Tab-separated table of C-alpha atoms in Angstrom:
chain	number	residue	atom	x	y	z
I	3	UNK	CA	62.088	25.780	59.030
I	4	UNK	CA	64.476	22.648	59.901
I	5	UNK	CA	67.091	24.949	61.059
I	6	UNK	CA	68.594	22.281	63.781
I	7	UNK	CA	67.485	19.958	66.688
I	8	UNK	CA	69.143	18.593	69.503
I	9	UNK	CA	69.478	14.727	70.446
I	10	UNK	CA	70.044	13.046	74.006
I	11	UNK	CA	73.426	11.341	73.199
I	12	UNK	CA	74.719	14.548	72.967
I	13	UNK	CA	73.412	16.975	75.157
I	14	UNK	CA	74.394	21.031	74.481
I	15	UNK	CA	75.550	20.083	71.489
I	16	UNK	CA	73.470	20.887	68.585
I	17	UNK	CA	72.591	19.666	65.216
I	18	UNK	CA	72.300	22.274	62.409
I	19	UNK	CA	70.551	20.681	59.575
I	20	UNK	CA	71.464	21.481	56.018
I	21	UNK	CA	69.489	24.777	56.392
I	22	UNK	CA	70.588	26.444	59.271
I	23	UNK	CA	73.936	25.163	58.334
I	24	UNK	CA	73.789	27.538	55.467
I	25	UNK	CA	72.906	30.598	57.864
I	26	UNK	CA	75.391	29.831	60.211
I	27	UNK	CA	78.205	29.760	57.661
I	28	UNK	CA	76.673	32.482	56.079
I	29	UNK	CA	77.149	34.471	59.603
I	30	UNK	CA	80.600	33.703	59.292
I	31	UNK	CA	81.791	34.521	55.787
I	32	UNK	CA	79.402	38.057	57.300
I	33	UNK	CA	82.395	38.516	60.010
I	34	UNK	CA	85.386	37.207	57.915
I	35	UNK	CA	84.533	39.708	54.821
I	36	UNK	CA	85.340	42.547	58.148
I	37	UNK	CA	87.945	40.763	58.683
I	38	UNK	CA	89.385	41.482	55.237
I	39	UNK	CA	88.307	44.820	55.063
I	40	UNK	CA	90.241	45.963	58.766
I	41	UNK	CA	93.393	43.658	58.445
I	42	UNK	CA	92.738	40.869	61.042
I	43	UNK	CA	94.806	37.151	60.453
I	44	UNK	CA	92.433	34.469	61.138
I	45	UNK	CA	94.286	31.324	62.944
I	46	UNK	CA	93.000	28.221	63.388
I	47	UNK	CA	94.413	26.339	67.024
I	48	UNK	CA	93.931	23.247	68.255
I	49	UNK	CA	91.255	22.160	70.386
I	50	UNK	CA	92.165	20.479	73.109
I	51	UNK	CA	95.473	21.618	75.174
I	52	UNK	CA	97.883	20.344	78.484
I	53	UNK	CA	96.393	21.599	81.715
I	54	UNK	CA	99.281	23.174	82.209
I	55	UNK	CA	98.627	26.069	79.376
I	56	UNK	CA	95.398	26.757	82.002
I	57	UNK	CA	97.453	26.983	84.850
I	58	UNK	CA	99.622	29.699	82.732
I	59	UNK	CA	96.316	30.930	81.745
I	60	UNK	CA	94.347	30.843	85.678
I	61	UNK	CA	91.498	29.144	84.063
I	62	UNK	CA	92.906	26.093	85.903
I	63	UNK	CA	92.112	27.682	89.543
I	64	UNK	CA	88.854	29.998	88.539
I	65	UNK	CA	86.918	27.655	85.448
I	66	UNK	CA	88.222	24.135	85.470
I	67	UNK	CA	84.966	23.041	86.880
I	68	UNK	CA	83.440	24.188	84.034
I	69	UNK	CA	85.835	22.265	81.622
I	70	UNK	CA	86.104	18.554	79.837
I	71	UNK	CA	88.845	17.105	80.937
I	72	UNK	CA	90.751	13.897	79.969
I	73	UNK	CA	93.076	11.414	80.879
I	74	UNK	CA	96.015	11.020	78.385
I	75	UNK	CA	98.727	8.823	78.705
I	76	UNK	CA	98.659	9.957	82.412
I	77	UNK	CA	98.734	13.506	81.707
I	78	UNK	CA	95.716	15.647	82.120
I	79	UNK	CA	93.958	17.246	79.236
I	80	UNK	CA	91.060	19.818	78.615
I	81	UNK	CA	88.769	20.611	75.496
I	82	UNK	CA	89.414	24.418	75.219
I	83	UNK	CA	86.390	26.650	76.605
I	84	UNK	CA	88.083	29.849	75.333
I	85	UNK	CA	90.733	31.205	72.453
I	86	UNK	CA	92.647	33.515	74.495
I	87	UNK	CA	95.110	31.266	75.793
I	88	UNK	CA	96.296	29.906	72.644
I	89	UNK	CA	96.458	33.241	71.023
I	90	UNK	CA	98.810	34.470	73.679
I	91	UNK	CA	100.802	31.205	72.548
I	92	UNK	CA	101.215	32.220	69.082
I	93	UNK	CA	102.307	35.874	70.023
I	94	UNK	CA	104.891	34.359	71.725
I	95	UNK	CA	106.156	31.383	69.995
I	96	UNK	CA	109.088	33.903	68.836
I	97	UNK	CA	110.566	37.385	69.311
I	98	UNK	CA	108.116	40.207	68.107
I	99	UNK	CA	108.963	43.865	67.374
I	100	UNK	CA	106.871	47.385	68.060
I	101	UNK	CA	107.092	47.098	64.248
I	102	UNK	CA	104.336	44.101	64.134
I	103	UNK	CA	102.022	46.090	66.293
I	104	UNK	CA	98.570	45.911	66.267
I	105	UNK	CA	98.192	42.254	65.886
I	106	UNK	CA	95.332	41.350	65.275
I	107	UNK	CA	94.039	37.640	65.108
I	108	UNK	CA	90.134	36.135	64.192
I	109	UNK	CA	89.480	32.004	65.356
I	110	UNK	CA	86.054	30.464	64.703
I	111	UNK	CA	87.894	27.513	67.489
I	112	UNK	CA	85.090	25.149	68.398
I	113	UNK	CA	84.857	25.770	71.888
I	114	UNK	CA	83.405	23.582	74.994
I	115	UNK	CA	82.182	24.438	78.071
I	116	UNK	CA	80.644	21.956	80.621
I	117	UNK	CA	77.668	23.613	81.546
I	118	UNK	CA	75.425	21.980	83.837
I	119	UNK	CA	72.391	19.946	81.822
I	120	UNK	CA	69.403	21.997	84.142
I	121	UNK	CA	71.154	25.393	82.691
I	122	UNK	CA	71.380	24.307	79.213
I	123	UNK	CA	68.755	26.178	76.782
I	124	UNK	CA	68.666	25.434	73.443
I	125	UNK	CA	70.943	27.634	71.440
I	126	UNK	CA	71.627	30.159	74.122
I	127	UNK	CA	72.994	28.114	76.338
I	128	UNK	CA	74.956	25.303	75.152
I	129	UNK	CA	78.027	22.888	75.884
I	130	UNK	CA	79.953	22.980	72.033
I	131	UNK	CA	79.915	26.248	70.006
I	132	UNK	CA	82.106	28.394	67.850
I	133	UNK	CA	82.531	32.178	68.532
I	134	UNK	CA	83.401	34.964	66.370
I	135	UNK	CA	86.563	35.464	68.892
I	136	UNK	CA	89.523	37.727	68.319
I	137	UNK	CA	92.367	39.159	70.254
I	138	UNK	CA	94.227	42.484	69.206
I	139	UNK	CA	97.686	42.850	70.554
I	140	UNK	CA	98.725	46.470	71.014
I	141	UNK	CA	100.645	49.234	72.567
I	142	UNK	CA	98.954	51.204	74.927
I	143	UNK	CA	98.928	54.262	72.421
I	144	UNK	CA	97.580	52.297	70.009
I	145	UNK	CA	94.427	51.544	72.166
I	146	UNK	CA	91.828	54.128	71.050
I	147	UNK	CA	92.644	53.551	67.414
I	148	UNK	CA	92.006	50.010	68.296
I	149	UNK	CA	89.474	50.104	70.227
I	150	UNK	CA	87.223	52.502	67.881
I	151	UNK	CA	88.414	50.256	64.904
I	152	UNK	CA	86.317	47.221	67.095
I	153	UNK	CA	83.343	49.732	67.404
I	154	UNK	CA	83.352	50.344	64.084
I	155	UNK	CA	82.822	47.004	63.034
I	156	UNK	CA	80.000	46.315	65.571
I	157	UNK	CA	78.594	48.987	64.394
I	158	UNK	CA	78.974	47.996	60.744
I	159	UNK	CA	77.538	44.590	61.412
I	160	UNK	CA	74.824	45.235	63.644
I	161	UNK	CA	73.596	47.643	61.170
I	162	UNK	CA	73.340	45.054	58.963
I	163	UNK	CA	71.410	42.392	60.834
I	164	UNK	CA	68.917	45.898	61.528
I	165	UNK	CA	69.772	45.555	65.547
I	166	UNK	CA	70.338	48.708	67.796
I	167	UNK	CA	72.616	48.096	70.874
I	168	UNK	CA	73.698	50.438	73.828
I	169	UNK	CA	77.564	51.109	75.191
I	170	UNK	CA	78.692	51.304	77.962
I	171	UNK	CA	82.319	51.787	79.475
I	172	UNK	CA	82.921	49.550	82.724
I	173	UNK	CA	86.294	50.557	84.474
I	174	UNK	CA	88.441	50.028	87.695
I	175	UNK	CA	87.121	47.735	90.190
I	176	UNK	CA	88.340	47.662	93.655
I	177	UNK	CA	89.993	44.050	93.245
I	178	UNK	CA	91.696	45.683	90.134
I	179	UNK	CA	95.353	43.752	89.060
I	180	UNK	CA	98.302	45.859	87.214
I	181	UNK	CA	99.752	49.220	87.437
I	182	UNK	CA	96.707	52.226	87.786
I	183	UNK	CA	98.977	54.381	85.770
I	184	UNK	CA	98.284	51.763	82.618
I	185	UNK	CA	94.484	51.345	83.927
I	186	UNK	CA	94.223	55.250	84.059
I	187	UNK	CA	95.817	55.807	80.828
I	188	UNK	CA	93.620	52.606	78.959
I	189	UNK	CA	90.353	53.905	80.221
I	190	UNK	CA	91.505	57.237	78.841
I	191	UNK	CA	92.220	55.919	75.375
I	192	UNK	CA	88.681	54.230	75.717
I	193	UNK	CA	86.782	56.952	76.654
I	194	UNK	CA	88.249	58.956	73.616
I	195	UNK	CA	87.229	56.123	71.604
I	196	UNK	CA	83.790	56.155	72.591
I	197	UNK	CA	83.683	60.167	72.345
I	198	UNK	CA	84.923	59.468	68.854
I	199	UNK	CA	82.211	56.665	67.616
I	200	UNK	CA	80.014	59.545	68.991
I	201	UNK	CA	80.659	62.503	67.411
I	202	UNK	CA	80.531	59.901	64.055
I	203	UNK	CA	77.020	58.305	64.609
I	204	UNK	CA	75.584	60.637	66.811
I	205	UNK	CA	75.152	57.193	69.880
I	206	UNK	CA	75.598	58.151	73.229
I	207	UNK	CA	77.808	55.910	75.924
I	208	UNK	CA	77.328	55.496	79.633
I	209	UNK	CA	79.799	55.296	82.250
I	210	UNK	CA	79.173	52.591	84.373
I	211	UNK	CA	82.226	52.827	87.536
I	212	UNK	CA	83.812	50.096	89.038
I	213	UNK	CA	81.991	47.399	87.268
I	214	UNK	CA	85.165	46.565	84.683
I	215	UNK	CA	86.667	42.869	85.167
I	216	UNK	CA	89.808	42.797	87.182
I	217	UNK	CA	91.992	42.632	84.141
I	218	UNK	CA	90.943	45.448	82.975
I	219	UNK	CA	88.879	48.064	81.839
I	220	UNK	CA	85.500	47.118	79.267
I	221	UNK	CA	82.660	48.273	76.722
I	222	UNK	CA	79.560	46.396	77.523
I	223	UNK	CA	77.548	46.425	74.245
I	224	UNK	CA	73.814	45.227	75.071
I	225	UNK	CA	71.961	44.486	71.656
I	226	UNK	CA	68.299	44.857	71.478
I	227	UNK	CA	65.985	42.955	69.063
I	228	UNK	CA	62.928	43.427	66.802
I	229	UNK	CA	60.722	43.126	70.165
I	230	UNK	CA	63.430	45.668	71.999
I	231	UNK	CA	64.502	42.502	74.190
I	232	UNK	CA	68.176	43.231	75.653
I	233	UNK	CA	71.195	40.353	75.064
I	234	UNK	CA	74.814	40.078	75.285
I	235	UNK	CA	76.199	39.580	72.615
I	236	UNK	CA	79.434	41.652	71.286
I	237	UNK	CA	82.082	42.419	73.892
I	238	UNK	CA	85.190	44.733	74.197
I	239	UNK	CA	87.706	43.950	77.057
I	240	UNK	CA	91.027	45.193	77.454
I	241	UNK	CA	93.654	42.528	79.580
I	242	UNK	CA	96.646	43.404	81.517
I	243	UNK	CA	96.747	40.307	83.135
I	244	UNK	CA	97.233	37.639	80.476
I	245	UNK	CA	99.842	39.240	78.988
I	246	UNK	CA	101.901	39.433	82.859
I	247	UNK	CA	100.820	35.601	83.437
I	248	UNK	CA	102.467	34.563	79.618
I	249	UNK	CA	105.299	36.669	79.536
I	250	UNK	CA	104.245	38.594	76.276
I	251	UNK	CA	106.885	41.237	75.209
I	252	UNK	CA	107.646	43.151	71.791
I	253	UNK	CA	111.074	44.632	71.011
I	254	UNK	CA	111.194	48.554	71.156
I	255	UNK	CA	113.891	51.032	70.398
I	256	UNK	CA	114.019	54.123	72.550
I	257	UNK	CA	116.769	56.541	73.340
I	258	UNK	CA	119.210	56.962	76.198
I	259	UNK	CA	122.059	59.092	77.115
I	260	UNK	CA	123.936	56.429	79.212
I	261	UNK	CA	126.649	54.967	78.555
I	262	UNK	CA	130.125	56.429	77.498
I	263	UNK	CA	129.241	56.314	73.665
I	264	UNK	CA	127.087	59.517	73.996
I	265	UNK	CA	123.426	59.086	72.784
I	266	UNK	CA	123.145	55.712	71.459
I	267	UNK	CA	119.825	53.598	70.971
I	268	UNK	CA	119.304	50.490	72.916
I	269	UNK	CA	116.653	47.684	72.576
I	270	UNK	CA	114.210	47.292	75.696
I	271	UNK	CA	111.269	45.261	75.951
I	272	UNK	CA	107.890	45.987	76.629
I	273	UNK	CA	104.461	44.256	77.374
I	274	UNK	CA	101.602	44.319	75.309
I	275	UNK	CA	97.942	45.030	75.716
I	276	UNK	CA	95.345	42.272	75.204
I	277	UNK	CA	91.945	43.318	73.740
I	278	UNK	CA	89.646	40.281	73.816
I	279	UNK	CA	86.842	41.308	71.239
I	280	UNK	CA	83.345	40.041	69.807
I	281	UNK	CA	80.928	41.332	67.378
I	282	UNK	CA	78.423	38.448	67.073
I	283	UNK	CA	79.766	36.255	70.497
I	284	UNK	CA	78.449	32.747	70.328
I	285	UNK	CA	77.140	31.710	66.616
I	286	UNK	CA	74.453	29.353	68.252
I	287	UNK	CA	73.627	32.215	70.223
I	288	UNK	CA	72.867	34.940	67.229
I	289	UNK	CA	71.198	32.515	65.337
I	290	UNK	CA	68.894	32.249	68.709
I	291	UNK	CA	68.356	36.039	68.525
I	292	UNK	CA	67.832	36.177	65.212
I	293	UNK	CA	65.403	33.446	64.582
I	294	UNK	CA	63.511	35.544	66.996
I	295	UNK	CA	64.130	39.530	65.325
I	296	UNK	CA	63.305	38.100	62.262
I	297	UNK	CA	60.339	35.650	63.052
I	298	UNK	CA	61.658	33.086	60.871
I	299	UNK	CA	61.543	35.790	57.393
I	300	UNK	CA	65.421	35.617	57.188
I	301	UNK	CA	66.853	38.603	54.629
I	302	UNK	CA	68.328	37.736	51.647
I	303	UNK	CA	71.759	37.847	52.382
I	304	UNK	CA	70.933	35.295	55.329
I	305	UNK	CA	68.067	33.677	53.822
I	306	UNK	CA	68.797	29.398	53.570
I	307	UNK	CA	65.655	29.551	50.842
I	308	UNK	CA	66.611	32.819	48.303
I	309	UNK	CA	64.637	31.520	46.019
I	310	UNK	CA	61.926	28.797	44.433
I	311	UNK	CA	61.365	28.423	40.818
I	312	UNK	CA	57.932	27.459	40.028
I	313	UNK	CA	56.845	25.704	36.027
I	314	UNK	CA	53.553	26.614	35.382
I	315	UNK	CA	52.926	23.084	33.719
I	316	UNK	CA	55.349	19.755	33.455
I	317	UNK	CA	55.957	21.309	29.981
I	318	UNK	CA	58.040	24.226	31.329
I	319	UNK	CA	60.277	21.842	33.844
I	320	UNK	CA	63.061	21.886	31.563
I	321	UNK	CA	63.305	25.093	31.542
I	322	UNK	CA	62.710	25.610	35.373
I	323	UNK	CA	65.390	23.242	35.885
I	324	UNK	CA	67.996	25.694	33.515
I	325	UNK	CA	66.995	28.576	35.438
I	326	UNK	CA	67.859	26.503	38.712
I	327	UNK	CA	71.323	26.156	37.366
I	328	UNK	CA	72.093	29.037	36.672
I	329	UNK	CA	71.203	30.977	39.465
I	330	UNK	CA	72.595	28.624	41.379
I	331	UNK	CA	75.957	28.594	39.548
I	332	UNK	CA	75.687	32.517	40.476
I	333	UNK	CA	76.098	31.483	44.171
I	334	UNK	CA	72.532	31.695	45.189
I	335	UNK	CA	70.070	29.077	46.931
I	336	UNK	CA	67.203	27.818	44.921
I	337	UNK	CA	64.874	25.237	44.347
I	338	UNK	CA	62.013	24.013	42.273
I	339	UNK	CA	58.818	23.073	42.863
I	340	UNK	CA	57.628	19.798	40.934
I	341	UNK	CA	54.504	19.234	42.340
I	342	UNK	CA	52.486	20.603	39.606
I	343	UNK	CA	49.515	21.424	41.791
I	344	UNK	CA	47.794	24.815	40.922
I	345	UNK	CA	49.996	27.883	40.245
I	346	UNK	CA	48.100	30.235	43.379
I	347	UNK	CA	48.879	26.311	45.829
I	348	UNK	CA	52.591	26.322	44.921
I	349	UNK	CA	53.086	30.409	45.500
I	350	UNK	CA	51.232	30.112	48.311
I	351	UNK	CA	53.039	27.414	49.953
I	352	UNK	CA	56.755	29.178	48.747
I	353	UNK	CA	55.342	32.129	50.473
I	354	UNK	CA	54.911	30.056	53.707
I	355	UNK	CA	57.832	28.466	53.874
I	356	UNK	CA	59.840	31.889	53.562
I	357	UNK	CA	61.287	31.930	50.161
I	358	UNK	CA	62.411	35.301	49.696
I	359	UNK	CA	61.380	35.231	45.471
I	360	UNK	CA	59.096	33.099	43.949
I	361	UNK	CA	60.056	32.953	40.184
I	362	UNK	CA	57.311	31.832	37.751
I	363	UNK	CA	58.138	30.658	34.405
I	364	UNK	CA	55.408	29.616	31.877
I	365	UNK	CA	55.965	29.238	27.872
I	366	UNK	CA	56.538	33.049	27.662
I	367	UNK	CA	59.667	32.984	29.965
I	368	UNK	CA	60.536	30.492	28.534
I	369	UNK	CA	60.954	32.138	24.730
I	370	UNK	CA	62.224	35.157	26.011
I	371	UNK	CA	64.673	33.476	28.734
I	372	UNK	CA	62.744	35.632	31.833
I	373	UNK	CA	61.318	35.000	35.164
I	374	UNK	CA	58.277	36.562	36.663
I	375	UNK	CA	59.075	37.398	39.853
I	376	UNK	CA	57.541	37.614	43.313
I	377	UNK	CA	58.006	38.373	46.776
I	378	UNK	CA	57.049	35.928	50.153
I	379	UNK	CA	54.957	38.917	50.887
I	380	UNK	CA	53.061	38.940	47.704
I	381	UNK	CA	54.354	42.118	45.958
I	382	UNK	CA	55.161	41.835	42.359
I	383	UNK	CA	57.407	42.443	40.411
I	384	UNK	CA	57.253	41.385	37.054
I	385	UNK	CA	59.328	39.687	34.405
I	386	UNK	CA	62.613	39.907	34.292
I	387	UNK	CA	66.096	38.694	32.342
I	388	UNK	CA	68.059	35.996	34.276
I	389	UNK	CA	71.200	38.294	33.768
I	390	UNK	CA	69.234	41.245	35.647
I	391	UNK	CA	67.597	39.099	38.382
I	392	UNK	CA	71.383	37.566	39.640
I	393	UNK	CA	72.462	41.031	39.464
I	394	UNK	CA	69.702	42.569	41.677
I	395	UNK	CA	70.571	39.358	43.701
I	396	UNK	CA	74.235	40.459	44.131
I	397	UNK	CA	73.435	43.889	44.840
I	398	UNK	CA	71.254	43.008	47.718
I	399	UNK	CA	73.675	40.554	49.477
I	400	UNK	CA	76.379	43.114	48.988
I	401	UNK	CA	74.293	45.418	50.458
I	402	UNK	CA	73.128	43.584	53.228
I	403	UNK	CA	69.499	44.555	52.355
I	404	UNK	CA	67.318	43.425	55.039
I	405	UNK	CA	63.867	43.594	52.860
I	406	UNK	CA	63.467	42.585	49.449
I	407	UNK	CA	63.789	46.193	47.751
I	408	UNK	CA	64.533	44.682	44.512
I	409	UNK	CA	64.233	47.138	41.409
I	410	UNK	CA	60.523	47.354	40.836
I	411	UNK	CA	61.095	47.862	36.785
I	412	UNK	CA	61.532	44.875	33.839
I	413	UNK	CA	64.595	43.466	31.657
């Protein structure tokens, strides 16, 4: 399908072609239309940072082996492997109030990560990709609402892209850091979260004790393809610790009877909670997963070929061409075959290479401005008005349709 390849000169790095550049992006606008929807920011930060942020961070004593360093001007450098860090720089590049609470920020950050070349495997294991990554900031109280917002939307997506997936809430290890109060009151919050998204869609959760990291408290979500194969994909992960290692604090007004005025209110401060959160993880690694759930018949809504006009004859070009443009005007991808080999060869061979409608137009299309459309699996479904076609094309990328259940009736 010419999706991507990789190259030598730049090992775990890949190349996405023209095609599986448009899937890829299209994966993303997917995750930033949720972002719109639930009220997340989406920050862009640079890529390459002081070592001294990943001392702040402890990625200097636990991961630096894993990162790409560099020399600069004497100082050492690294290519970022994660977002984290540089979102708990923007929370506090100045004084935030209980007021701005939840914060919550999206970054599609190129990220690196020097993994060994013997463990690198194509698309699911590389050294340069881009994650869906976001970090909410919140009080503790706030973490159920949170936290079931984040299931919500993997949910949502997942649903979407016609995956099932399994939860499962990881919490307190032995080797646990912060105060168990906070840990017993966060895996609390999660578990009613959890409880909630149940009683909603009717999906169970497991419990799986001890296993969380030692910053805190997590939802494993394991997603399961076409073929029921199990992968890691989305994540939810609550974080005491970053916030402790950067400082992080909001402004919060609570009430005390000290002082000789009576009952005044005074201003204390108070450290956030960290959820680090994923619905799709790695890009390169969903597209991996996908090119397999799908076996290469991408749905509409992800589909790099949407659609291939094909003339009957080199008399009905001109007109082929029109309908190219404006289909393609709509926001759609199409293309025309000029070969002018026999109708059944051309169909056949749009069929084959996954175009999701084949639209014929002969001399009779052409008078009554009309397509006769077709699916890659050979049902039919007759002539039909331009006007009509882009809007049965709208409706099924707004509904995410995963097969072509296009409206079976004419113009």
């Amino acid at each position: 399908q010419e999706l991507f390849y990789f190259d030598e000169l730049s090992p775990g790095s890949c190349f996405f072609l023209p095609h599986g550049a448009r899937i890829y992006n299209k994966l993303m606008n997917m995750i930033k239309n949720e972002y719109f929807e639930r009220d997340y920011n989406e920050v862009i930060t640079p890529n390459m940072f002081n070592i001294k942020l990943w001392e702040t961070s402890g990625h200097a004593a636990k991961y630096k082996e894993n990162m790409f360093l560099l020399d600069i001007e004497g100082q050492e450098f690294g290519l970022k492997p994660m977002n984290c860090p540089a979102h708990c720089m923007m929370f506090k590049h100045r004084k935030r109030s209980y007021r701005e609470l939840p914060i919550r920020l999206g970054d599609f950050g190129v990220l690196h990560r020097n993994e060994i070349s013997g463990a690198l495997t194509g698309l699911t294991r590389v050294r340069r990709f881009q994650q869906d990554d976001g970090h909410i900031f919140c009080m503790v109280p706030q973490i159920r609402d949170e936290v079931a917002g984040v299931l919500d939307m993997i949910a949502t997506v997942y649903r979407y892209l016609g995956m099932s997936f399994t939860l499962k809430l990881s919490t307190r290890p032995k080797n646990a850091l912060g105060d168990p109060e906070t840990w017993e009151k966060a895996e609390k919050y999660m578990a009613e979260a959890l409880d909630e998204f149940t009683a909603k869609t009717g999906q169970s959760w497991a419990l799986n004790p001890g296993d969380g990291a030692f910053y805190g408290p997590k939802i494993d979500v394991q997603v399961f393809d076409a073929l029921k194969r199990p992968f890691q994909c989305a994540t939810v992960q609550l974080d005491f610790v970053l916030p402790m290692r950067f400082d992080l604090k909001y402004t919060t007004r609570s009430a005390t009877t000290a002082g000789a005025a009576g009952d005044p209110s005074v201003v204390t401060e108070e450290r956030p909670v960290l959820i680090h959160r994923a619905v799709l993880g790695s890009v390169e690694r969903m597209m991996a997963v996908l090119i397999e759930h799908y076996a290469g018949k991408w749905p509409f809504f992800l589909s790099p070929r949407q659609a291939m006009v094909v003339p009957v004859s080199p008399a009905c070009e001109d007109y082929a061409k029109a309908v190219q443009k404006k289909v393609r005007k709509a926001g759609y991808y199409v293309d025309i075959d000029e070969s002018h080999r026999t109708l059944n060869k051309m169909v056949r061979e749009s069929q084959l290479a996954q175009y999701n409608y084949i639209l014929v137009v002969g001399r009779e299309e052409e008078a009554n401005e009309t397509v006769n459309v077709r699916t890659r699996d050979n049902q039919v479904h007759g002539v039909k008005s331009i006007e009509k076609l882009i809007a049965e094309f709208a409706e099924l990328e707004r509904n995410h349709t995963l097969d072509g259940f296009m409206d079976k009736t004419g113009s």
